[in-house]
PDB file of C-alpha atoms in Angstrom:
ATOM      1  CA  GLN A   1      83.696 -34.100 -18.941  1.00 93.00           C
ATOM      2  CA  VAL A   2      82.537 -31.601 -16.150  1.00 94.00           C
ATOM      3  CA  GLN A   3      80.427 -33.294 -13.478  1.00 97.00           C
ATOM      4  CA  LEU A   4      78.948 -33.330 -10.347  1.00 98.00           C
ATOM      5  CA  VAL A   5      77.612 -36.787  -9.117  1.00 98.00           C
ATOM      6  CA  GLN A   6      75.824 -36.406  -5.516  1.00 98.00           C
ATOM      7  CA  SER A   7      74.950 -39.664  -2.845  1.00 98.00           C
ATOM      8  CA  GLY A   8      72.218 -42.228  -3.411  1.00 98.00           C
ATOM      9  CA  ALA A   9      68.446 -41.144  -1.896  1.00 98.00           C
ATOM     10  CA  GLU A  10      68.125 -41.402   1.942  1.00 98.00           C
ATOM     11  CA  VAL A  11      64.937 -41.733   3.892  1.00 98.00           C
ATOM     12  CA  LYS A  12      65.378 -40.297   7.196  1.00 98.00           C
ATOM     13  CA  LYS A  13      63.078 -39.799  10.263  1.00 98.00           C
ATOM     14  CA  PRO A  14      61.953 -36.078  11.766  1.00 98.00           C
ATOM     15  CA  GLY A  15      64.588 -34.658  14.170  1.00 98.00           C
ATOM     16  CA  ALA A  16      67.153 -36.512  12.296  1.00 98.00           C
ATOM     17  CA  SER A  17      70.746 -35.242   9.984  1.00 98.00           C
ATOM     18  CA  VAL A  18      71.237 -36.546   6.478  1.00 98.00           C
ATOM     19  CA  LYS A  19      74.528 -35.173   4.467  1.00 98.00           C
ATOM     20  CA  VAL A  20      74.641 -35.104   0.522  1.00 98.00           C
ATOM     21  CA  SER A  21      78.172 -35.712  -1.244  1.00 98.00           C
ATOM     22  CA  CYS A  22      78.115 -34.006  -4.713  1.00 98.00           C
ATOM     23  CA  LYS A  23      81.943 -35.468  -5.531  1.00 98.00           C
ATOM     24  CA  ALA A  24      83.409 -32.906  -9.140  1.00 98.00           C
ATOM     25  CA  SER A  25      84.894 -34.107 -11.582  1.00 97.00           C
ATOM     26  CA  GLY A  26      86.493 -32.828 -15.098  1.00 96.00           C
ATOM     27  CA  TYR A  27      87.026 -29.740 -13.795  1.00 96.00           C
ATOM     28  CA  THR A  28      89.582 -27.613 -10.868  1.00 96.00           C
ATOM     29  CA  PHE A  29      87.966 -27.927  -8.043  1.00 96.00           C
ATOM     30  CA  THR A  30      88.496 -24.725  -6.375  1.00 95.00           C
ATOM     31  CA  SER A  31      87.768 -22.442  -8.947  1.00 94.00           C
ATOM     32  CA  TYR A  32      84.381 -22.669  -8.721  1.00 96.00           C
ATOM     33  CA  ASP A  33      81.863 -21.952  -5.853  1.00 96.00           C
ATOM     34  CA  ILE A  34      79.641 -25.204  -5.118  1.00 98.00           C
ATOM     35  CA  ASN A  35      75.858 -23.680  -3.918  1.00 98.00           C
ATOM     36  CA  TRP A  36      72.944 -26.116  -2.742  1.00 98.00           C
ATOM     37  CA  VAL A  37      69.211 -26.032  -4.252  1.00 98.00           C
ATOM     38  CA  ARG A  38      66.331 -28.282  -3.141  1.00 98.00           C
ATOM     39  CA  GLN A  39      63.213 -28.559  -4.834  1.00 98.00           C
ATOM     40  CA  ALA A  40      59.880 -30.015  -2.604  1.00 98.00           C
ATOM     41  CA  THR A  41      58.037 -32.592  -5.121  1.00 95.00           C
ATOM     42  CA  GLY A  42      55.775 -30.050  -7.525  1.00 95.00           C
ATOM     43  CA  GLN A  43      57.821 -26.943  -6.261  1.00 97.00           C
ATOM     44  CA  GLY A  44      59.719 -24.620  -7.381  1.00 97.00           C
ATOM     45  CA  LEU A  45      63.407 -24.409  -7.031  1.00 98.00           C
ATOM     46  CA  GLU A  46      64.701 -23.022  -3.558  1.00 97.00           C
ATOM     47  CA  TRP A  47      68.512 -22.108  -3.217  1.00 97.00           C
ATOM     48  CA  MET A  48      69.955 -22.569   0.195  1.00 98.00           C
ATOM     49  CA  GLY A  49      73.480 -21.577   0.584  1.00 97.00           C
ATOM     50  CA  TRP A  50      76.792 -21.695  -1.030  1.00 97.00           C
ATOM     51  CA  MET A  51      80.193 -22.773  -0.787  1.00 97.00           C
ATOM     52  CA  ASN A  52      83.551 -22.042  -1.638  1.00 97.00           C
ATOM     53  CA  PRO A  53      85.681 -25.016  -1.912  1.00 97.00           C
ATOM     54  CA  ASN A  54      89.331 -23.473  -1.807  1.00 95.00           C
ATOM     55  CA  SER A  55      88.791 -20.984   1.294  1.00 96.00           C
ATOM     56  CA  GLY A  56      85.939 -23.132   2.924  1.00 96.00           C
ATOM     57  CA  ASN A  57      83.679 -19.933   3.280  1.00 97.00           C
ATOM     58  CA  THR A  58      80.472 -20.226   3.146  1.00 97.00           C
ATOM     59  CA  GLY A  59      76.422 -18.504   2.372  1.00 96.00           C
ATOM     60  CA  TYR A  60      73.354 -19.862   4.146  1.00 97.00           C
ATOM     61  CA  ALA A  61      69.692 -18.368   2.864  1.00 95.00           C
ATOM     62  CA  GLN A  62      68.407 -17.420   5.909  1.00 93.00           C
ATOM     63  CA  LYS A  63      65.662 -19.966   6.502  1.00 95.00           C
ATOM     64  CA  PHE A  64      67.804 -22.355   7.150  1.00 97.00           C
ATOM     65  CA  GLN A  65      70.672 -20.722   9.335  1.00 95.00           C
ATOM     66  CA  GLY A  66      71.822 -22.621  11.929  1.00 96.00           C
ATOM     67  CA  ARG A  67      70.247 -25.893  10.684  1.00 98.00           C
ATOM     68  CA  VAL A  68      72.389 -26.940   7.232  1.00 98.00           C
ATOM     69  CA  THR A  69      76.587 -27.144   6.931  1.00 98.00           C
ATOM     70  CA  MET A  70      77.751 -27.066   4.129  1.00 98.00           C
ATOM     71  CA  THR A  71      81.797 -28.408   3.837  1.00 98.00           C
ATOM     72  CA  ARG A  72      84.230 -30.088   1.470  1.00 97.00           C
ATOM     73  CA  ASN A  73      87.239 -32.526   1.168  1.00 97.00           C
ATOM     74  CA  THR A  74      89.382 -30.846  -1.548  1.00 97.00           C
ATOM     75  CA  SER A  75      91.822 -33.950  -2.009  1.00 97.00           C
ATOM     76  CA  ILE A  76      88.711 -36.335  -2.843  1.00 97.00           C
ATOM     77  CA  SER A  77      86.813 -32.866  -5.185  1.00 98.00           C
ATOM     78  CA  THR A  78      83.915 -33.677  -2.705  1.00 98.00           C
ATOM     79  CA  ALA A  79      81.325 -31.176  -1.186  1.00 98.00           C
ATOM     80  CA  TYR A  80      78.950 -32.190   1.555  1.00 98.00           C
ATOM     81  CA  MET A  81      75.555 -30.595   2.553  1.00 98.00           C
ATOM     82  CA  GLU A  82      74.537 -32.012   5.806  1.00 98.00           C
ATOM     83  CA  LEU A  83      71.180 -30.882   7.189  1.00 98.00           C
ATOM     84  CA  SER A  84      70.071 -31.613  10.479  1.00 98.00           C
ATOM     85  CA  SER A  85      67.485 -31.038  12.884  1.00 98.00           C
ATOM     86  CA  LEU A  86      64.967 -32.251   9.915  1.00 98.00           C
ATOM     87  CA  ARG A  87      61.145 -32.404   9.651  1.00 98.00           C
ATOM     88  CA  SER A  88      58.412 -33.236   6.672  1.00 97.00           C
ATOM     89  CA  GLU A  89      58.890 -30.227   5.026  1.00 97.00           C
ATOM     90  CA  ASP A  90      62.394 -30.878   4.178  1.00 98.00           C
ATOM     91  CA  THR A  91      61.202 -33.507   2.052  1.00 98.00           C
ATOM     92  CA  ALA A  92      63.067 -32.770  -1.602  1.00 98.00           C
ATOM     93  CA  VAL A  93      64.863 -33.604  -4.326  1.00 98.00           C
ATOM     94  CA  TYR A  94      68.368 -31.670  -3.284  1.00 98.00           C
ATOM     95  CA  TYR A  95      71.094 -30.450  -5.647  1.00 98.00           C
ATOM     96  CA  CYS A  96      74.488 -29.355  -5.554  1.00 98.00           C
ATOM     97  CA  ALA A  97      75.661 -26.854  -8.647  1.00 98.00           C
ATOM     98  CA  THR A  98      78.725 -24.974  -9.590  1.00 97.00           C
ATOM     99  CA  ARG A  99      78.067 -20.868  -9.860  1.00 96.00           C
ATOM    100  CA  HIS A 100      80.456 -19.451 -12.566  1.00 93.00           C
ATOM    101  CA  TYR A 101      81.277 -16.016 -12.269  1.00 91.00           C
ATOM    102  CA  TYR A 102      81.127 -14.444 -15.717  1.00 89.00           C
ATOM    103  CA  GLY A 103      82.136 -10.536 -14.015  1.00 83.00           C
ATOM    104  CA  SER A 104      80.070  -7.348 -14.147  1.00 81.00           C
ATOM    105  CA  GLY A 105      76.833  -8.552 -12.041  1.00 80.00           C
ATOM    106  CA  SER A 106      76.744 -11.885 -14.145  1.00 88.00           C
ATOM    107  CA  ASP A 107      76.797 -15.340 -12.572  1.00 92.00           C
ATOM    108  CA  ALA A 108      74.761 -18.476 -13.394  1.00 96.00           C
ATOM    109  CA  PHE A 109      74.830 -22.076 -12.003  1.00 97.00           C
ATOM    110  CA  ASP A 110      76.120 -23.802 -15.231  1.00 96.00           C
ATOM    111  CA  ILE A 111      77.113 -27.822 -13.886  1.00 97.00           C
ATOM    112  CA  TRP A 112      74.616 -29.134 -11.737  1.00 98.00           C
ATOM    113  CA  GLY A 113      74.857 -32.952 -10.417  1.00 98.00           C
ATOM    114  CA  GLN A 114      71.893 -35.259 -10.985  1.00 98.00           C
ATOM    115  CA  GLY A 115      70.439 -35.185  -7.372  1.00 98.00           C
ATOM    116  CA  THR A 116      69.846 -36.461  -4.342  1.00 98.00           C
ATOM    117  CA  MET A 117      65.995 -37.167  -3.351  1.00 98.00           C
ATOM    118  CA  VAL A 118      66.050 -36.568   0.605  1.00 98.00           C
ATOM    119  CA  THR A 119      62.258 -37.984   2.818  1.00 98.00           C
ATOM    120  CA  VAL A 120      61.573 -37.512   5.581  1.00 98.00           C
ATOM    121  CA  SER A 121      59.239 -39.612   6.837  1.00 97.00           C
ATOM    122  CA  SER A 122      58.442 -41.214  10.734  1.00 95.00           C
TER     123      SER A 122
ATOM    124  CA  SER B   1      57.243 -15.213  -1.265  1.00 48.00           C
ATOM    125  CA  SER B   2      60.472 -15.091  -3.579  1.00 57.00           C
ATOM    126  CA  GLU B   3      61.832 -11.542  -4.602  1.00 90.00           C
ATOM    127  CA  LEU B   4      62.057 -12.740  -7.991  1.00 96.00           C
ATOM    128  CA  THR B   5      58.220 -12.604  -9.876  1.00 96.00           C
ATOM    129  CA  GLN B   6      57.160 -14.821 -12.764  1.00 98.00           C
ATOM    130  CA  ASP B   7      53.918 -16.011 -14.129  1.00 97.00           C
ATOM    131  CA  PRO B   8      53.282 -19.682 -13.273  1.00 97.00           C
ATOM    132  CA  ALA B   9      52.299 -20.871 -16.850  1.00 98.00           C
ATOM    133  CA  VAL B  10      52.467 -19.026 -20.252  1.00 98.00           C
ATOM    134  CA  SER B  11      51.716 -21.571 -22.929  1.00 98.00           C
ATOM    135  CA  VAL B  12      52.207 -20.714 -26.725  1.00 97.00           C
ATOM    136  CA  ALA B  13      51.755 -22.592 -30.479  1.00 98.00           C
ATOM    137  CA  LEU B  14      53.974 -24.605 -32.212  1.00 97.00           C
ATOM    138  CA  GLY B  15      56.666 -22.329 -34.187  1.00 97.00           C
ATOM    139  CA  GLN B  16      55.520 -19.046 -31.967  1.00 98.00           C
ATOM    140  CA  THR B  17      57.303 -16.978 -30.357  1.00 98.00           C
ATOM    141  CA  VAL B  18      57.022 -16.558 -26.833  1.00 98.00           C
ATOM    142  CA  ARG B  19      58.571 -14.206 -23.649  1.00 98.00           C
ATOM    143  CA  ILE B  20      58.818 -15.513 -20.163  1.00 98.00           C
ATOM    144  CA  THR B  21      59.400 -12.946 -17.405  1.00 98.00           C
ATOM    145  CA  CYS B  22      60.754 -12.778 -13.754  1.00 98.00           C
ATOM    146  CA  GLN B  23      60.423  -9.250 -11.860  1.00 97.00           C
ATOM    147  CA  GLY B  24      63.095  -8.386  -9.072  1.00 95.00           C
ATOM    148  CA  ASP B  25      64.715  -4.894  -7.371  1.00 93.00           C
ATOM    149  CA  SER B  26      67.780  -7.058  -7.759  1.00 92.00           C
ATOM    150  CA  LEU B  27      67.848  -7.059 -11.694  1.00 94.00           C
ATOM    151  CA  ARG B  28      68.195  -3.840 -12.351  1.00 93.00           C
ATOM    152  CA  SER B  29      71.611  -4.515 -10.579  1.00 91.00           C
ATOM    153  CA  TYR B  30      72.442  -7.617 -11.395  1.00 92.00           C
ATOM    154  CA  TYR B  31      71.721 -10.201 -14.595  1.00 94.00           C
ATOM    155  CA  ALA B  32      69.230 -13.029 -14.289  1.00 96.00           C
ATOM    156  CA  SER B  33      69.617 -16.006 -15.876  1.00 97.00           C
ATOM    157  CA  TRP B  34      67.898 -18.894 -16.688  1.00 98.00           C
ATOM    158  CA  TYR B  35      66.805 -22.995 -16.621  1.00 98.00           C
ATOM    159  CA  GLN B  36      64.639 -24.931 -17.974  1.00 98.00           C
ATOM    160  CA  GLN B  37      64.016 -27.598 -15.811  1.00 98.00           C
ATOM    161  CA  LYS B  38      61.892 -30.926 -17.411  1.00 98.00           C
ATOM    162  CA  PRO B  39      60.233 -33.437 -15.537  1.00 96.00           C
ATOM    163  CA  GLY B  40      62.711 -35.719 -13.054  1.00 96.00           C
ATOM    164  CA  GLN B  41      65.615 -33.764 -14.795  1.00 97.00           C
ATOM    165  CA  ALA B  42      68.154 -31.590 -13.206  1.00 98.00           C
ATOM    166  CA  PRO B  43      67.873 -27.850 -14.583  1.00 98.00           C
ATOM    167  CA  VAL B  44      69.881 -26.870 -17.232  1.00 98.00           C
ATOM    168  CA  LEU B  45      71.189 -23.578 -17.425  1.00 98.00           C
ATOM    169  CA  VAL B  46      69.975 -21.948 -21.005  1.00 98.00           C
ATOM    170  CA  ILE B  47      70.548 -17.907 -20.988  1.00 97.00           C
ATOM    171  CA  TYR B  48      72.793 -16.274 -18.559  1.00 97.00           C
ATOM    172  CA  GLY B  49      74.501 -12.419 -18.548  1.00 94.00           C
ATOM    173  CA  LYS B  50      73.139  -9.872 -20.849  1.00 93.00           C
ATOM    174  CA  ASN B  51      72.249 -12.904 -23.625  1.00 96.00           C
ATOM    175  CA  ASN B  52      74.516 -15.330 -23.469  1.00 96.00           C
ATOM    176  CA  ARG B  53      74.037 -18.918 -24.354  1.00 96.00           C
ATOM    177  CA  PRO B  54      76.254 -21.875 -23.233  1.00 95.00           C
ATOM    178  CA  SER B  55      77.417 -24.428 -25.295  1.00 94.00           C
ATOM    179  CA  GLY B  56      74.275 -26.813 -26.836  1.00 96.00           C
ATOM    180  CA  ILE B  57      71.598 -24.375 -26.578  1.00 98.00           C
ATOM    181  CA  PRO B  58      69.677 -23.710 -29.690  1.00 97.00           C
ATOM    182  CA  ASP B  59      69.659 -19.689 -31.154  1.00 96.00           C
ATOM    183  CA  ARG B  60      66.290 -19.763 -30.670  1.00 98.00           C
ATOM    184  CA  PHE B  61      66.601 -18.620 -26.727  1.00 98.00           C
ATOM    185  CA  SER B  62      67.592 -15.192 -25.841  1.00 98.00           C
ATOM    186  CA  GLY B  63      67.631 -13.260 -22.991  1.00 97.00           C
ATOM    187  CA  SER B  64      66.848  -8.570 -22.070  1.00 97.00           C
ATOM    188  CA  SER B  65      66.231  -6.781 -19.726  1.00 96.00           C
ATOM    189  CA  SER B  66      65.170  -3.627 -18.459  1.00 96.00           C
ATOM    190  CA  GLY B  67      64.818  -1.989 -15.487  1.00 96.00           C
ATOM    191  CA  ASN B  68      63.440  -4.492 -13.174  1.00 96.00           C
ATOM    192  CA  THR B  69      62.129  -6.794 -15.683  1.00 97.00           C
ATOM    193  CA  ALA B  70      64.464  -9.152 -17.407  1.00 98.00           C
ATOM    194  CA  SER B  71      63.232 -12.088 -20.201  1.00 98.00           C
ATOM    195  CA  LEU B  72      63.350 -15.246 -21.917  1.00 98.00           C
ATOM    196  CA  THR B  73      62.251 -15.154 -25.693  1.00 98.00           C
ATOM    197  CA  ILE B  74      62.183 -18.357 -27.386  1.00 98.00           C
ATOM    198  CA  THR B  75      61.772 -17.952 -31.247  1.00 98.00           C
ATOM    199  CA  GLY B  76      60.110 -20.115 -32.697  1.00 97.00           C
ATOM    200  CA  ALA B  77      59.419 -22.602 -29.949  1.00 97.00           C
ATOM    201  CA  GLN B  78      59.166 -26.527 -30.178  1.00 98.00           C
ATOM    202  CA  ALA B  79      57.766 -29.556 -29.052  1.00 98.00           C
ATOM    203  CA  GLU B  80      60.898 -30.294 -26.973  1.00 98.00           C
ATOM    204  CA  ASP B  81      60.784 -26.887 -25.313  1.00 98.00           C
ATOM    205  CA  GLU B  82      58.107 -27.822 -22.895  1.00 98.00           C
ATOM    206  CA  ALA B  83      59.233 -27.194 -19.416  1.00 98.00           C
ATOM    207  CA  ASP B  84      59.498 -25.285 -15.909  1.00 98.00           C
ATOM    208  CA  TYR B  85      61.603 -21.983 -16.541  1.00 98.00           C
ATOM    209  CA  TYR B  86      63.162 -20.316 -13.240  1.00 98.00           C
ATOM    210  CA  CYS B  87      65.700 -17.436 -13.259  1.00 98.00           C
ATOM    211  CA  ASN B  88      67.706 -16.644 -11.026  1.00 97.00           C
ATOM    212  CA  SER B  89      70.109 -13.785  -9.752  1.00 95.00           C
ATOM    213  CA  ARG B  90      71.399 -12.370  -6.927  1.00 92.00           C
ATOM    214  CA  ASP B  91      68.561 -11.289  -4.137  1.00 86.00           C
ATOM    215  CA  SER B  92      68.497  -8.031  -2.534  1.00 81.00           C
ATOM    216  CA  SER B  93      69.845  -7.838   0.262  1.00 81.00           C
ATOM    217  CA  GLY B  94      73.445  -7.241  -0.549  1.00 77.00           C
ATOM    218  CA  ASN B  95      74.559 -10.327   0.717  1.00 83.00           C
ATOM    219  CA  PRO B  96      76.514 -12.744  -1.397  1.00 88.00           C
ATOM    220  CA  HIS B  97      72.938 -14.836  -1.747  1.00 93.00           C
ATOM    221  CA  TRP B  98      70.840 -15.949  -4.594  1.00 95.00           C
ATOM    222  CA  VAL B  99      66.851 -16.330  -5.076  1.00 96.00           C
ATOM    223  CA  PHE B 100      65.338 -18.020  -8.041  1.00 97.00           C
ATOM    224  CA  GLY B 101      61.663 -16.746  -8.947  1.00 97.00           C
ATOM    225  CA  GLY B 102      58.339 -19.376  -8.853  1.00 97.00           C
ATOM    226  CA  GLY B 103      59.182 -21.129 -12.056  1.00 98.00           C
ATOM    227  CA  THR B 104      56.716 -20.425 -15.034  1.00 98.00           C
ATOM    228  CA  LYS B 105      55.385 -24.076 -16.855  1.00 98.00           C
ATOM    229  CA  LEU B 106      55.956 -23.479 -20.833  1.00 98.00           C
ATOM    230  CA  THR B 107      52.700 -25.013 -22.364  1.00 98.00           C
ATOM    231  CA  VAL B 108      53.904 -25.861 -26.969  1.00 97.00           C
ATOM    232  CA  LEU B 109      50.184 -26.321 -28.080  1.00 95.00           C
TER     233      LEU B 109
END
């Protein structure tokens, strides 16, 4: 079945970097953009950016520009999100999701990974 | 702050109809998509486009849009519909960026 499986929980110190992986299966990896969304405990969803697995093109939310890098390895159908200069406010669950474009101004994040908890603590 | 505005909380009696709204300028140009999230789980897409449901989503969920407001309606709410609901759309910058509403906590009484 179509699914995204993410890497396990991480604990990092302030100032460090974290790299989360998202492995796709059940569909052609290069067909849909991968987006990353995070959610701090008790808070709402926050869109971080997108990556086109075919071209490698990316687009990042202004808030994360300069700190986030989204990459992929097409040979293993895996996307990565690396966030640097971590601070306590980055403690959150990070999700990857495919974005399906349906045309006429309509798109949606239709498949989601299970989420990866990243804890930033000294 | 979010470019898409949702009421923080809404309640509905079991079996009744509830509408959850999402307001934002970008909704004049783009459709919203809607996500249901239960505690400890990843979000699930429930409505996309003009009014489309992914496979497996009950037909009591429907969507609509007018002007700068998108709505998710649950007709005959069930106990299992109690969850957080988020709207999402392109932002109003003109760039390929997306934004989520702040979320609405739905309580089924």
